[in-house]
Amino acid sequence: MASVLETPLNEQQLLMLRLLKKPLPDSEFQKIRRYVVSLLAEQLDEVMEEWEKENNITEEEYIKMSHGHFRTPRR
């Protein structure tokens, strides 16, 4: 029985599904998966760098935050 997706796939997602319609050997699929994860990691790095520039976040800020705690005080 076919199910309807609540969020439809975009054209790029549909194209990827068509490309991968025929199962690949696991080793080849893992190569593709690692490559896609690498691309997404690069995008995340770019977004974070831009956010750090916009908000003047420096390495010192990260060090300062790493020594603090952000827990809610007990009641």
PDB file of C-alpha atoms in Angstrom:
ATOM      1  CA  MET A   1       0.000   0.000   0.000  1.00  0.00           C
ATOM      2  CA  ALA A   2       1.478   3.361  -1.018  1.00  0.00           C
ATOM      3  CA  SER A   3       1.697   6.057   1.611  1.00  0.00           C
ATOM      4  CA  VAL A   4       1.506   9.794   1.039  1.00  0.00           C
ATOM      5  CA  LEU A   5       4.380  11.867   2.376  1.00  0.00           C
ATOM      6  CA  GLU A   6       3.421  14.812   4.538  1.00  0.00           C
ATOM      7  CA  THR A   7       6.354  16.802   3.160  1.00  0.00           C
ATOM      8  CA  PRO A   8       6.787  16.215  -0.568  1.00  0.00           C
ATOM      9  CA  LEU A   9      10.281  15.636  -1.875  1.00  0.00           C
ATOM     10  CA  ASN A  10      11.932  18.346  -3.932  1.00  0.00           C
ATOM     11  CA  GLU A  11      13.229  17.762  -7.465  1.00  0.00           C
ATOM     12  CA  GLN A  12      16.804  17.088  -6.316  1.00  0.00           C
ATOM     13  CA  GLN A  13      15.638  14.465  -3.838  1.00  0.00           C
ATOM     14  CA  LEU A  14      13.498  12.781  -6.482  1.00  0.00           C
ATOM     15  CA  LEU A  15      16.422  12.749  -8.906  1.00  0.00           C
ATOM     16  CA  MET A  16      18.661  11.112  -6.298  1.00  0.00           C
ATOM     17  CA  LEU A  17      16.029   8.452  -5.681  1.00  0.00           C
ATOM     18  CA  ARG A  18      15.811   7.759  -9.413  1.00  0.00           C
ATOM     19  CA  LEU A  19      19.602   7.524  -9.662  1.00  0.00           C
ATOM     20  CA  LEU A  20      19.700   5.042  -6.794  1.00  0.00           C
ATOM     21  CA  LYS A  21      16.707   3.012  -7.954  1.00  0.00           C
ATOM     22  CA  LYS A  22      18.911   0.012  -8.670  1.00  0.00           C
ATOM     23  CA  PRO A  23      20.699  -1.187  -5.522  1.00  0.00           C
ATOM     24  CA  LEU A  24      24.437  -0.559  -5.433  1.00  0.00           C
ATOM     25  CA  PRO A  25      27.081  -2.746  -3.857  1.00  0.00           C
ATOM     26  CA  ASP A  26      27.410  -1.716  -0.219  1.00  0.00           C
ATOM     27  CA  SER A  27      30.961  -0.408  -0.699  1.00  0.00           C
ATOM     28  CA  GLU A  28      29.825   1.920  -3.500  1.00  0.00           C
ATOM     29  CA  PHE A  29      26.829   3.127  -1.509  1.00  0.00           C
ATOM     30  CA  GLN A  30      29.101   3.876   1.462  1.00  0.00           C
ATOM     31  CA  LYS A  31      31.373   5.975  -0.785  1.00  0.00           C
ATOM     32  CA  ILE A  32      28.389   8.028  -1.948  1.00  0.00           C
ATOM     33  CA  ARG A  33      27.118   8.360   1.603  1.00  0.00           C
ATOM     34  CA  ARG A  34      30.510   9.548   2.912  1.00  0.00           C
ATOM     35  CA  TYR A  35      30.756  12.062   0.068  1.00  0.00           C
ATOM     36  CA  VAL A  36      27.295  13.497   0.769  1.00  0.00           C
ATOM     37  CA  VAL A  37      28.052  13.743   4.496  1.00  0.00           C
ATOM     38  CA  SER A  38      31.308  15.521   3.643  1.00  0.00           C
ATOM     39  CA  LEU A  39      29.448  18.051   1.472  1.00  0.00           C
ATOM     40  CA  LEU A  40      26.899  18.689   4.222  1.00  0.00           C
ATOM     41  CA  ALA A  41      29.706  19.158   6.760  1.00  0.00           C
ATOM     42  CA  GLU A  42      31.339  21.741   4.475  1.00  0.00           C
ATOM     43  CA  GLN A  43      28.041  23.614   4.204  1.00  0.00           C
ATOM     44  CA  LEU A  44      27.656  23.586   7.981  1.00  0.00           C
ATOM     45  CA  ASP A  45      31.202  24.929   8.396  1.00  0.00           C
ATOM     46  CA  GLU A  46      30.423  27.779   5.996  1.00  0.00           C
ATOM     47  CA  VAL A  47      27.199  28.654   7.813  1.00  0.00           C
ATOM     48  CA  MET A  48      28.957  28.606  11.189  1.00  0.00           C
ATOM     49  CA  GLU A  49      31.829  30.764   9.935  1.00  0.00           C
ATOM     50  CA  GLU A  50      29.365  33.322   8.577  1.00  0.00           C
ATOM     51  CA  TRP A  51      27.412  33.303  11.861  1.00  0.00           C
ATOM     52  CA  GLU A  52      30.641  33.770  13.839  1.00  0.00           C
ATOM     53  CA  LYS A  53      31.601  36.757  11.667  1.00  0.00           C
ATOM     54  CA  GLU A  54      28.147  38.340  11.956  1.00  0.00           C
ATOM     55  CA  ASN A  55      28.135  37.945  15.744  1.00  0.00           C
ATOM     56  CA  ASN A  56      31.838  38.669  16.355  1.00  0.00           C
ATOM     57  CA  ILE A  57      32.377  35.244  17.921  1.00  0.00           C
ATOM     58  CA  THR A  58      36.045  34.472  18.516  1.00  0.00           C
ATOM     59  CA  GLU A  59      37.951  31.441  19.716  1.00  0.00           C
ATOM     60  CA  GLU A  60      38.252  33.167  23.093  1.00  0.00           C
ATOM     61  CA  GLU A  61      34.442  33.257  23.316  1.00  0.00           C
ATOM     62  CA  TYR A  62      34.285  29.493  22.811  1.00  0.00           C
ATOM     63  CA  ILE A  63      36.957  28.949  25.465  1.00  0.00           C
ATOM     64  CA  LYS A  64      35.076  31.225  27.881  1.00  0.00           C
ATOM     65  CA  MET A  65      31.807  29.340  27.254  1.00  0.00           C
ATOM     66  CA  SER A  66      33.502  25.967  27.696  1.00  0.00           C
ATOM     67  CA  HIS A  67      34.486  26.896  31.254  1.00  0.00           C
ATOM     68  CA  GLY A  68      31.010  28.035  32.250  1.00  0.00           C
ATOM     69  CA  HIS A  69      27.898  26.023  32.912  1.00  0.00           C
ATOM     70  CA  PHE A  70      24.434  26.614  31.613  1.00  0.00           C
ATOM     71  CA  ARG A  71      22.358  24.542  33.987  1.00  0.00           C
ATOM     72  CA  THR A  72      19.167  25.842  35.512  1.00  0.00           C
ATOM     73  CA  PRO A  73      19.584  26.567  39.236  1.00  0.00           C
ATOM     74  CA  ARG A  74      17.867  24.166  41.613  1.00  0.00           C
ATOM     75  CA  ARG A  75      14.615  25.267  43.140  1.00  0.00           C
TER      76      ARG A  75
END
